[in-house]
Coordinates of C-alpha atoms in Angstrom, one line a residue:
M14 CA 60.7 11.9 70.6
S15 CA 59.8 13.4 67.2
E16 CA 59.1 17.1 66.8
E17 CA 56.7 18.9 64.5
N18 CA 56.3 22.6 63.8
T19 CA 53.3 24.9 63.3
A20 CA 52.5 28.6 63.5
V21 CA 49.6 28.2 66.1
L22 CA 48.7 25.3 68.3
I23 CA 45.2 25.3 69.7
A24 CA 44.6 23.3 72.9
G25 CA 41.0 22.4 73.1
G26 CA 38.5 21.1 70.6
G27 CA 35.3 22.6 71.8
I28 CA 33.3 25.3 69.9
V29 CA 35.8 28.0 70.8
G30 CA 39.0 26.2 69.8
L31 CA 37.4 24.9 66.6
S32 CA 36.2 28.4 65.7
A33 CA 39.7 29.7 66.3
A34 CA 41.0 27.2 63.8
V35 CA 38.4 28.3 61.2
F36 CA 39.2 32.0 61.7
L37 CA 43.0 31.5 61.6
R38 CA 42.8 29.4 58.4
R39 CA 40.9 32.2 56.6
H40 CA 44.1 34.2 57.2
H41 CA 46.2 31.3 55.9
V42 CA 47.8 30.7 59.2
P43 CA 49.0 27.1 59.7
V44 CA 47.1 25.6 62.6
L45 CA 47.2 22.4 64.7
L46 CA 44.3 21.8 67.1
V47 CA 44.4 19.1 69.7
E48 CA 41.7 17.8 72.0
R49 CA 42.0 15.1 74.7
H50 CA 38.6 13.6 74.2
P51 CA 37.9 11.2 71.2
G52 CA 35.1 13.2 69.8
T53 CA 33.0 16.4 70.3
S54 CA 30.6 16.5 73.3
M55 CA 27.1 15.2 73.1
L56 CA 26.0 17.7 75.8
A57 CA 23.9 20.6 74.5
K58 CA 25.7 23.4 76.4
A59 CA 25.0 26.5 74.4
R60 CA 21.7 26.5 72.5
V61 CA 21.6 29.9 70.9
L62 CA 24.2 31.4 68.6
S63 CA 23.8 35.2 68.7
P64 CA 23.5 37.5 65.7
R65 CA 27.1 38.5 66.1
T66 CA 28.3 34.9 66.2
M67 CA 26.2 34.2 63.1
E68 CA 27.8 37.2 61.4
L69 CA 31.2 35.7 62.1
Y70 CA 30.1 32.3 60.8
R71 CA 28.5 34.0 57.8
G72 CA 31.9 35.5 56.9
H73 CA 33.6 32.1 57.2
G74 CA 31.3 29.8 55.2
L75 CA 29.4 28.3 58.1
E76 CA 26.1 30.2 58.2
E77 CA 24.3 28.0 55.7
A78 CA 25.4 24.7 57.4
V79 CA 24.3 26.0 60.8
R80 CA 20.9 27.2 59.5
A81 CA 20.4 23.9 57.7
A82 CA 21.2 21.8 60.9
P83 CA 18.4 20.4 63.0
P84 CA 17.1 23.1 65.3
S85 CA 17.3 23.0 69.1
V86 CA 14.6 21.1 70.9
F87 CA 14.1 24.4 72.7
L88 CA 12.4 25.8 69.6
A89 CA 9.3 23.9 70.6
A90 CA 10.0 23.4 74.3
T91 CA 9.4 27.1 75.2
D92 CA 8.3 26.8 78.9
V93 CA 10.4 27.4 82.0
V94 CA 9.0 26.1 85.3
R95 CA 10.0 26.0 88.9
A96 CA 8.8 23.2 91.3
A97 CA 9.9 20.7 93.8
T98 CA 9.7 18.0 91.1
L99 CA 8.7 18.0 87.5
A100 CA 5.6 16.0 88.2
G101 CA 4.6 18.2 91.2
P102 CA 2.7 21.5 91.4
E103 CA 4.4 24.5 89.8
E104 CA 5.6 27.4 91.8
Y105 CA 6.3 29.5 88.7
R106 CA 5.9 29.0 85.0
G107 CA 7.0 31.3 82.2
S108 CA 7.4 31.0 78.4
R109 CA 10.2 32.2 76.2
P110 CA 8.5 34.2 73.4
P111 CA 9.9 33.8 69.9
G112 CA 12.8 36.1 69.1
E113 CA 12.0 39.4 67.6
S114 CA 13.5 40.5 64.3
V115 CA 17.0 41.9 64.4
G116 CA 17.0 43.0 60.8
W117 CA 17.5 46.6 61.8
A118 CA 20.8 45.7 63.5
S119 CA 22.2 42.6 61.8
P120 CA 21.7 40.6 58.6
C121 CA 21.9 37.5 60.8
P122 CA 19.1 36.5 63.2
P123 CA 20.1 34.2 66.0
A124 CA 20.3 30.5 65.4
L125 CA 18.6 28.2 68.0
V126 CA 20.7 25.1 67.6
E127 CA 22.5 22.8 70.0
Q128 CA 26.3 23.3 70.5
S129 CA 26.6 19.5 70.2
T130 CA 25.1 19.9 66.7
V131 CA 27.3 22.9 65.7
E132 CA 30.7 21.6 66.9
P133 CA 31.0 18.8 64.2
L134 CA 30.1 21.4 61.6
V135 CA 32.8 23.8 62.7
R136 CA 35.3 21.0 62.9
A137 CA 34.5 19.9 59.4
R138 CA 34.9 23.5 58.1
A139 CA 38.2 23.9 59.9
E140 CA 39.5 20.7 58.3
E141 CA 38.1 21.8 54.9
L142 CA 40.1 25.0 55.2
G143 CA 43.3 23.0 56.0
A144 CA 43.5 22.9 59.8
D145 CA 45.2 19.9 61.3
V146 CA 42.7 18.6 63.9
R147 CA 43.7 15.8 66.2
F148 CA 41.2 14.5 68.8
H149 CA 42.2 12.0 71.5
T150 CA 45.4 13.9 71.9
E151 CA 46.5 15.1 75.3
V152 CA 48.7 18.1 76.1
G153 CA 51.5 17.5 78.6
E154 CA 54.4 19.7 79.5
V155 CA 54.4 23.2 78.0
T156 CA 57.5 25.5 77.9
Q157 CA 58.0 28.8 76.2
D158 CA 60.8 31.0 75.3
A159 CA 61.3 34.3 73.3
D160 CA 60.7 32.6 70.0
G161 CA 57.9 30.1 70.6
V162 CA 56.3 27.4 72.6
T163 CA 57.2 23.7 72.9
V164 CA 54.3 21.4 73.7
H165 CA 54.5 17.7 74.6
L166 CA 51.6 15.7 73.2
T167 CA 50.4 12.1 73.6
D168 CA 48.2 10.3 71.2
R169 CA 45.9 8.6 73.7
A170 CA 44.9 5.8 71.3
S171 CA 48.4 4.7 70.3
G172 CA 50.4 6.0 73.2
R173 CA 52.8 7.8 70.8
R174 CA 54.5 10.8 72.4
Y175 CA 55.9 13.7 70.4
T176 CA 56.5 17.4 70.7
V177 CA 55.2 20.4 68.7
R178 CA 57.0 23.6 68.3
A179 CA 54.6 26.5 67.7
R180 CA 55.1 30.3 67.4
Y181 CA 52.0 30.8 69.6
L182 CA 49.6 28.6 71.7
I183 CA 45.9 29.3 72.2
G184 CA 44.5 27.8 75.3
A185 CA 40.8 27.0 74.7
D186 CA 41.0 24.2 77.2
G187 CA 37.9 24.9 79.3
H188 CA 37.0 26.3 82.7
R189 CA 39.5 24.2 84.5
S190 CA 42.2 25.2 82.0
P191 CA 45.4 23.3 82.8
L192 CA 47.2 25.9 80.9
R193 CA 45.8 28.7 83.0
G194 CA 46.7 26.7 86.1
A195 CA 50.2 26.0 85.0
L196 CA 50.8 29.7 84.3
G197 CA 49.5 30.6 87.8
I198 CA 46.9 33.0 86.4
R199 CA 44.2 33.8 89.0
T200 CA 40.5 34.5 88.5
R201 CA 38.2 37.1 90.0
G202 CA 34.5 36.5 90.7
R203 CA 32.2 34.0 92.4
R204 CA 31.9 30.2 92.3
L205 CA 28.3 29.5 93.2
A206 CA 28.1 25.7 93.0
H207 CA 29.8 22.5 91.7
V208 CA 27.5 20.7 89.3
V209 CA 27.3 17.3 87.7
N210 CA 25.5 16.8 84.4
I211 CA 23.6 13.5 84.1
A212 CA 22.5 12.8 80.5
F213 CA 19.7 10.3 80.2
E214 CA 16.9 8.9 78.2
A215 CA 13.4 8.5 79.6
D216 CA 9.8 9.0 78.7
L217 CA 8.7 12.0 80.9
G218 CA 5.3 12.3 79.2
A219 CA 3.3 11.6 82.4
A220 CA 5.3 14.2 84.5
L221 CA 5.1 16.8 81.7
R222 CA 1.3 16.6 81.4
G223 CA 1.5 18.1 77.9
R224 CA 3.5 21.1 78.9
P225 CA 6.3 22.1 76.4
V226 CA 8.9 22.4 79.2
G227 CA 12.5 23.1 78.1
L228 CA 13.9 24.0 81.5
A229 CA 12.8 23.1 85.0
Y230 CA 14.3 24.5 88.2
L231 CA 13.7 21.8 90.9
A232 CA 14.3 21.2 94.6
R233 CA 14.9 17.5 94.2
P234 CA 17.1 15.6 94.7
V235 CA 18.8 18.8 96.1
P236 CA 17.9 22.5 95.9
G237 CA 19.3 24.1 92.8
T238 CA 18.8 21.2 90.5
L239 CA 18.1 22.0 86.9
L240 CA 16.4 19.7 84.3
A241 CA 16.8 20.6 80.6
R242 CA 16.0 19.1 77.3
L243 CA 19.0 17.6 75.6
D244 CA 18.6 16.9 71.9
G245 CA 15.4 14.9 71.5
A246 CA 11.9 14.3 72.9
D247 CA 13.1 11.6 75.4
R248 CA 16.7 12.8 75.9
W249 CA 17.4 15.1 78.9
V250 CA 20.2 16.3 81.1
L251 CA 19.9 16.7 84.9
M252 CA 22.2 19.2 86.5
V253 CA 22.7 18.4 90.2
P254 CA 24.8 20.5 92.6
Y255 CA 27.3 18.7 94.9
D256 CA 29.5 19.9 97.7
P257 CA 33.3 18.9 97.6
E258 CA 33.7 20.3 101.1
R259 CA 31.4 17.5 102.4
G260 CA 33.5 15.0 100.6
E261 CA 31.2 14.7 97.5
G262 CA 32.8 14.2 94.1
P263 CA 32.0 13.0 90.6
A264 CA 33.0 9.4 91.6
D265 CA 29.9 9.3 93.9
F266 CA 27.6 9.6 90.9
T267 CA 27.5 6.0 89.8
P268 CA 25.0 5.0 87.2
E269 CA 22.7 3.8 90.0
R270 CA 23.0 7.0 91.9
C271 CA 22.4 9.0 88.6
A272 CA 19.2 7.0 87.9
A273 CA 17.9 7.5 91.4
D274 CA 18.6 11.3 91.2
V275 CA 16.6 11.4 87.9
R276 CA 13.7 9.7 89.5
A277 CA 13.7 12.0 92.5
A278 CA 13.8 15.1 90.2
V279 CA 11.1 13.9 88.0
G280 CA 8.9 12.7 90.9
V281 CA 8.2 9.3 89.5
P282 CA 9.8 6.6 91.7
D283 CA 9.5 3.7 89.2
L284 CA 10.6 5.7 86.1
A285 CA 12.5 3.7 83.5
V286 CA 15.8 5.5 83.0
R287 CA 18.9 4.9 80.8
V288 CA 21.9 6.9 81.8
L289 CA 24.0 8.0 78.8
P290 CA 27.8 8.4 78.9
A291 CA 28.9 12.0 79.6
V292 CA 31.5 11.8 76.8
P293 CA 31.0 9.4 73.8
G294 CA 33.7 6.7 73.8
T295 CA 34.3 6.9 77.6
G296 CA 32.8 5.2 80.6
R297 CA 32.2 8.4 82.5
A298 CA 28.7 8.7 83.8
V299 CA 28.8 12.4 84.5
H300 CA 30.3 15.6 83.3
T301 CA 31.2 18.2 85.9
W302 CA 31.2 22.0 85.8
E303 CA 31.0 25.1 87.9
L304 CA 28.0 27.4 88.3
A305 CA 30.1 30.5 88.5
S306 CA 30.8 34.0 87.4
W307 CA 34.4 34.9 87.1
V308 CA 37.0 36.4 84.7
A309 CA 40.7 35.6 84.6
E310 CA 43.2 38.3 85.7
E311 CA 45.3 37.8 82.6
Y312 CA 44.4 36.7 79.1
R313 CA 48.0 36.3 78.0
R314 CA 51.4 35.2 79.3
G315 CA 54.1 35.5 76.7
R316 CA 53.2 33.5 73.7
I317 CA 50.4 31.7 75.4
L318 CA 46.9 33.3 74.9
L319 CA 43.8 32.0 76.6
A320 CA 40.2 32.2 75.3
G321 CA 36.7 31.1 76.1
D322 CA 36.0 29.3 79.3
A323 CA 39.7 29.3 80.1
V324 CA 39.4 33.1 80.9
H325 CA 35.7 33.6 81.7
V326 CA 32.9 31.5 83.1
M327 CA 29.3 32.7 83.4
P328 CA 26.0 31.2 84.5
P329 CA 24.2 29.4 81.6
S330 CA 21.2 31.8 81.6
G331 CA 21.2 33.8 78.5
G332 CA 23.4 31.4 76.6
L333 CA 26.3 33.9 76.4
G334 CA 29.4 31.9 77.3
A335 CA 30.1 30.2 74.0
N336 CA 29.2 33.3 72.0
T337 CA 31.6 35.4 74.1
G338 CA 34.4 32.8 73.6
I339 CA 33.8 32.6 69.8
Q340 CA 34.1 36.4 69.6
D341 CA 37.3 36.2 71.7
V342 CA 39.1 34.1 69.2
H343 CA 37.7 36.1 66.2
N344 CA 39.3 39.2 67.8
L345 CA 42.5 37.3 68.3
A346 CA 42.8 35.5 65.0
W347 CA 43.4 38.6 62.8
K348 CA 45.9 40.0 65.2
L349 CA 47.9 36.7 65.4
A350 CA 47.8 36.5 61.6
A351 CA 49.1 40.1 61.2
V352 CA 51.9 39.5 63.6
L353 CA 52.9 36.1 62.2
Q354 CA 52.9 37.4 58.6
G355 CA 55.0 40.4 59.4
R356 CA 52.2 43.0 58.9
A357 CA 52.1 44.1 62.6
G358 CA 54.3 44.4 65.5
A359 CA 54.1 42.0 68.4
G360 CA 52.5 44.8 70.5
L361 CA 49.3 44.3 68.6
L362 CA 48.7 41.2 70.7
D363 CA 48.8 43.4 73.8
T364 CA 45.4 44.8 72.7
Y365 CA 43.6 41.4 72.9
E366 CA 43.0 41.5 76.7
P367 CA 42.1 45.2 77.0
E368 CA 39.5 44.7 74.3
R369 CA 38.0 41.4 75.3
R370 CA 38.2 41.4 79.1
P371 CA 35.7 44.3 79.7
V372 CA 33.2 42.5 77.4
A373 CA 33.6 39.3 79.5
E374 CA 33.0 41.3 82.7
L375 CA 29.8 42.9 81.4
T376 CA 28.6 39.6 80.1
C377 CA 29.2 37.8 83.4
A378 CA 27.2 40.5 85.2
L379 CA 24.3 40.1 82.8
S380 CA 24.3 36.3 83.0
A381 CA 24.4 36.4 86.8
R382 CA 21.4 38.7 86.9
L383 CA 19.5 36.6 84.4
Q384 CA 20.3 33.4 86.5
Q385 CA 19.0 35.1 89.6
E386 CA 15.8 36.3 88.0
R387 CA 15.1 32.9 86.4
A388 CA 15.6 31.0 89.6
G389 CA 13.8 33.7 91.8
A390 CA 10.2 34.1 92.7
G391 CA 9.4 36.7 89.9
G392 CA 11.0 34.9 87.0
E393 CA 12.9 36.4 84.1
D394 CA 11.9 39.5 82.2
A395 CA 12.3 38.0 78.8
A396 CA 12.1 41.2 76.8
A397 CA 14.8 42.9 79.0
A398 CA 17.0 39.8 78.7
R399 CA 16.7 39.7 74.9
A400 CA 17.6 43.4 74.7
G401 CA 20.6 42.9 77.0
R402 CA 21.9 40.0 75.0
L403 CA 21.6 41.9 71.8
A404 CA 23.4 45.0 73.2
L405 CA 26.3 42.8 74.5
G406 CA 26.6 41.1 71.2
L407 CA 26.5 44.2 68.9
G408 CA 26.9 47.3 71.1
Y409 CA 30.1 47.1 73.0
R410 CA 33.1 49.3 72.2
Y411 CA 36.8 48.5 72.3
D412 CA 39.3 50.9 73.8
S413 CA 42.9 50.0 73.0
R414 CA 45.8 51.1 70.9
A415 CA 44.3 49.1 68.0
V416 CA 41.7 51.9 67.8
A417 CA 42.6 55.4 66.7
A418 CA 41.5 58.0 69.3
A419 CA 41.3 55.2 72.0
G420 CA 40.4 56.7 75.3
G421 CA 38.9 59.8 73.8
G422 CA 36.8 61.0 71.0
D423 CA 37.5 62.2 67.4
G424 CA 35.1 65.1 67.6
L425 CA 32.4 63.4 65.5
G426 CA 29.0 62.0 66.3
E427 CA 28.3 58.9 68.4
P428 CA 27.1 56.6 65.5
G429 CA 30.1 54.9 63.9
R430 CA 32.5 55.7 66.8
P431 CA 35.9 54.1 66.5
G432 CA 36.0 50.9 68.6
T433 CA 32.5 49.9 67.8
R434 CA 31.3 47.3 65.3
A435 CA 30.7 48.8 61.9
P436 CA 26.9 49.1 61.6
H437 CA 24.7 47.0 59.4
L438 CA 23.2 48.6 56.3
D439 CA 21.4 47.1 53.4
L440 CA 23.5 47.7 50.3
T441 CA 23.9 46.3 46.8
R442 CA 27.1 45.1 45.2
E443 CA 27.4 43.9 41.7
G444 CA 23.6 44.1 41.4
R445 CA 23.0 41.9 44.4
A446 CA 21.7 42.8 47.8
C447 CA 24.2 42.5 50.6
S448 CA 24.9 43.8 54.1
S449 CA 27.7 46.3 54.8
I450 CA 28.9 43.6 57.2
D451 CA 29.8 41.5 54.1
L452 CA 32.3 44.1 53.0
Y453 CA 34.8 43.5 55.8
G454 CA 37.6 41.0 56.3
P455 CA 40.1 39.5 56.1
H456 CA 41.9 42.7 55.3
F457 CA 41.5 46.3 56.5
T458 CA 38.9 48.1 54.5
L459 CA 38.8 51.9 53.8
V460 CA 35.2 52.9 52.9
L461 CA 34.8 56.2 51.2
G462 CA 31.5 58.1 51.1
P463 CA 29.7 58.9 47.8
G464 CA 30.9 62.5 48.0
A465 CA 34.6 61.7 48.7
D466 CA 37.2 63.4 46.5
D467 CA 38.1 60.9 43.8
T468 CA 41.0 62.9 42.5
L469 CA 43.2 61.8 45.3
P470 CA 45.6 58.9 45.0
M471 CA 43.8 55.9 46.5
P472 CA 45.9 53.6 48.8
H473 CA 45.4 50.1 47.6
A474 CA 48.0 48.0 49.4
L475 CA 49.8 48.0 52.7
A476 CA 53.5 47.0 52.5
A477 CA 55.0 44.9 55.2
P478 CA 57.8 46.4 57.3
D479 CA 60.4 44.8 55.0
G480 CA 58.7 46.1 51.9
H481 CA 57.3 42.7 50.9
G482 CA 54.0 41.0 51.5
A483 CA 51.7 43.7 50.2
G484 CA 49.4 41.1 48.6
E485 CA 48.8 39.4 52.0
G486 CA 48.3 42.7 53.8
R487 CA 46.5 44.8 51.3
L488 CA 44.1 47.5 52.2
E489 CA 40.7 47.1 50.4
V490 CA 39.3 50.4 49.2
L491 CA 35.5 50.6 48.6
R492 CA 33.5 53.7 47.6
I493 CA 29.8 54.0 48.3
G494 CA 28.2 54.7 45.0
R495 CA 30.9 52.9 43.0
E496 CA 31.8 49.4 44.4
A497 CA 28.7 49.3 46.6
A498 CA 25.4 51.2 46.3
D499 CA 23.5 52.6 49.3
P500 CA 19.8 52.7 48.3
S501 CA 18.7 54.2 51.6
G502 CA 21.3 56.9 51.6
R503 CA 22.0 56.2 55.3
W504 CA 25.7 55.3 55.1
A505 CA 27.1 58.7 56.2
A506 CA 24.7 59.2 59.1
A507 CA 25.2 55.7 60.3
H508 CA 28.9 56.2 60.5
G509 CA 28.8 59.7 61.9
V510 CA 30.6 61.3 59.0
G511 CA 29.7 63.4 56.0
S512 CA 28.9 62.3 52.5
G513 CA 32.5 62.8 51.6
G514 CA 33.8 61.1 54.7
A515 CA 36.0 58.0 55.2
V516 CA 35.9 55.0 57.6
L517 CA 38.7 52.5 58.2
V518 CA 37.4 49.1 59.3
R519 CA 39.5 46.4 60.9
P520 CA 39.5 42.8 59.6
D521 CA 37.2 41.9 62.5
G522 CA 34.6 44.4 61.4
F523 CA 35.3 47.1 64.0
I524 CA 35.9 50.7 63.1
A525 CA 39.5 51.7 63.7
W526 CA 39.3 55.3 62.4
R527 CA 37.1 57.8 60.5
A528 CA 37.2 61.2 59.0
R529 CA 34.3 63.6 58.3
V530 CA 35.9 64.5 55.0
W531 CA 38.3 62.5 52.8
D532 CA 40.8 65.1 51.6
A533 CA 44.5 65.5 51.1
G534 CA 45.1 66.1 54.8
T535 CA 43.2 63.0 56.0
A536 CA 44.7 60.9 53.2
R537 CA 48.1 61.8 54.6
Q538 CA 47.0 60.7 58.1
L539 CA 46.2 57.2 57.0
P540 CA 49.7 55.6 57.1
G541 CA 50.2 56.9 60.6
V542 CA 46.8 55.7 61.7
L543 CA 47.6 52.2 60.3
A544 CA 51.0 52.2 61.9
G545 CA 49.5 53.0 65.3
V546 CA 46.8 50.4 65.0
L547 CA 49.3 47.7 63.9
A548 CA 51.9 48.6 66.5
L549 CA 54.4 49.5 63.8
P550 CA 56.6 52.4 62.7
P551 CA 54.9 54.5 59.9
L552 CA 54.0 52.3 57.0
P553 CA 54.6 53.0 53.3
V554 CA 51.4 52.9 51.4
A555 CA 51.4 52.0 47.7
A556 CA 49.3 54.4 45.6
G557 CA 47.3 53.7 42.6
R558 CA 44.0 54.6 41.0

């Protein structure tokens, strides 16, 4: 059995695993991604990419491709209804209003686009950046030791078996996560129902009666059924709960049973239905999932790190699951790169779970509330839901050793607090308009206010622990008024510092540290701050002007 080597192996080729490959390649980390299915899923799953996700894609060369992609059918299908059948009388009907502008908070409005449309774009970008992407490849036995992980793989098309030796393994292998199961990691939360997805083609015009329905909560064929647009006028997905405790399982959903369930849900007994395969290239009629709200008790075991649905599952209302997973791996990518390239201690990886798990817990709680509202008698408060989603995407705060003054304050104002995402401001750079978000990554960035003392030596590069690698780990230094202009004059107030202050921003765009005034004393603090954030002894900082 042959053996290959890579820095990071990613198990799972959904949107989270593919995004992880893109993010890691921006840091020049060798990546191998494997996925057991022959291609990306046709099921829509997530339909809205949040402003924060679009910011991340903007920084990795994906925003234009996503914006140019065909929009979700939900853009026109704005109505949500509740009834016994689609053709029957409505018990409730609501409409999702168009999204409000988020320009005050982000340069990136949300993108209403199907996950099935986005995944091929992310895969193509990962491959363009040099990731080795292998679909139709199954993960077998996994063992780890102090130096790395050994993974047995099988090419499902040819039957070839081989092993890969990786420094780290990212498990983005879905809500059933064989990796999480093999590690014995438990979850906390609630499993509300087992659900099968039935993708199908049919002309539902008579049952719709001209209504622009995107989602329908139905009582047939069983209570809790959900009908949703898939990716075209006549393509839909029916989500039907089933009960394993009564002996029901995916095998019971034959093509004939699926067609009958569609007719029962629509309320048209003689409806012409064509059931579509759950996964292209397979004979499976249905795809199964859990309507659940839970978070894993651990995100990491040794050199195996879990992300996305492998560590959190939330109801689909709000479209928060995929966005949360993408943000998981963005948090993880820069940390893995810093450790692998010798710019951080392995302890930096210990900050992944403390930073991301609280976000998942809050997101699960919001999704569960939205699901209850949408399926309940009163319907969803759309404005409140939108505000909640935006706050979760842009307003959370990390509390870990990768943030200076974690667990406490730094005595400055609330705006720009360490651990929060650096705020969006409209700036200009080299004569062109830009967002302050565009200034950050893939390195640490020290931003100095327009009144900062420019007679001090400016640190321009971080040295690795062995004194090498400064080019890969350099600290970018930007001064407002020199490298970037602030026409509104809001930079200092937005960051909670004075005009002569300084803000240190991590590669993921989160504030690590700040000082009201950049002077000789605060300049001397910087190496120690960086050492603490990177889980290293004090770092030498190369000086220059």
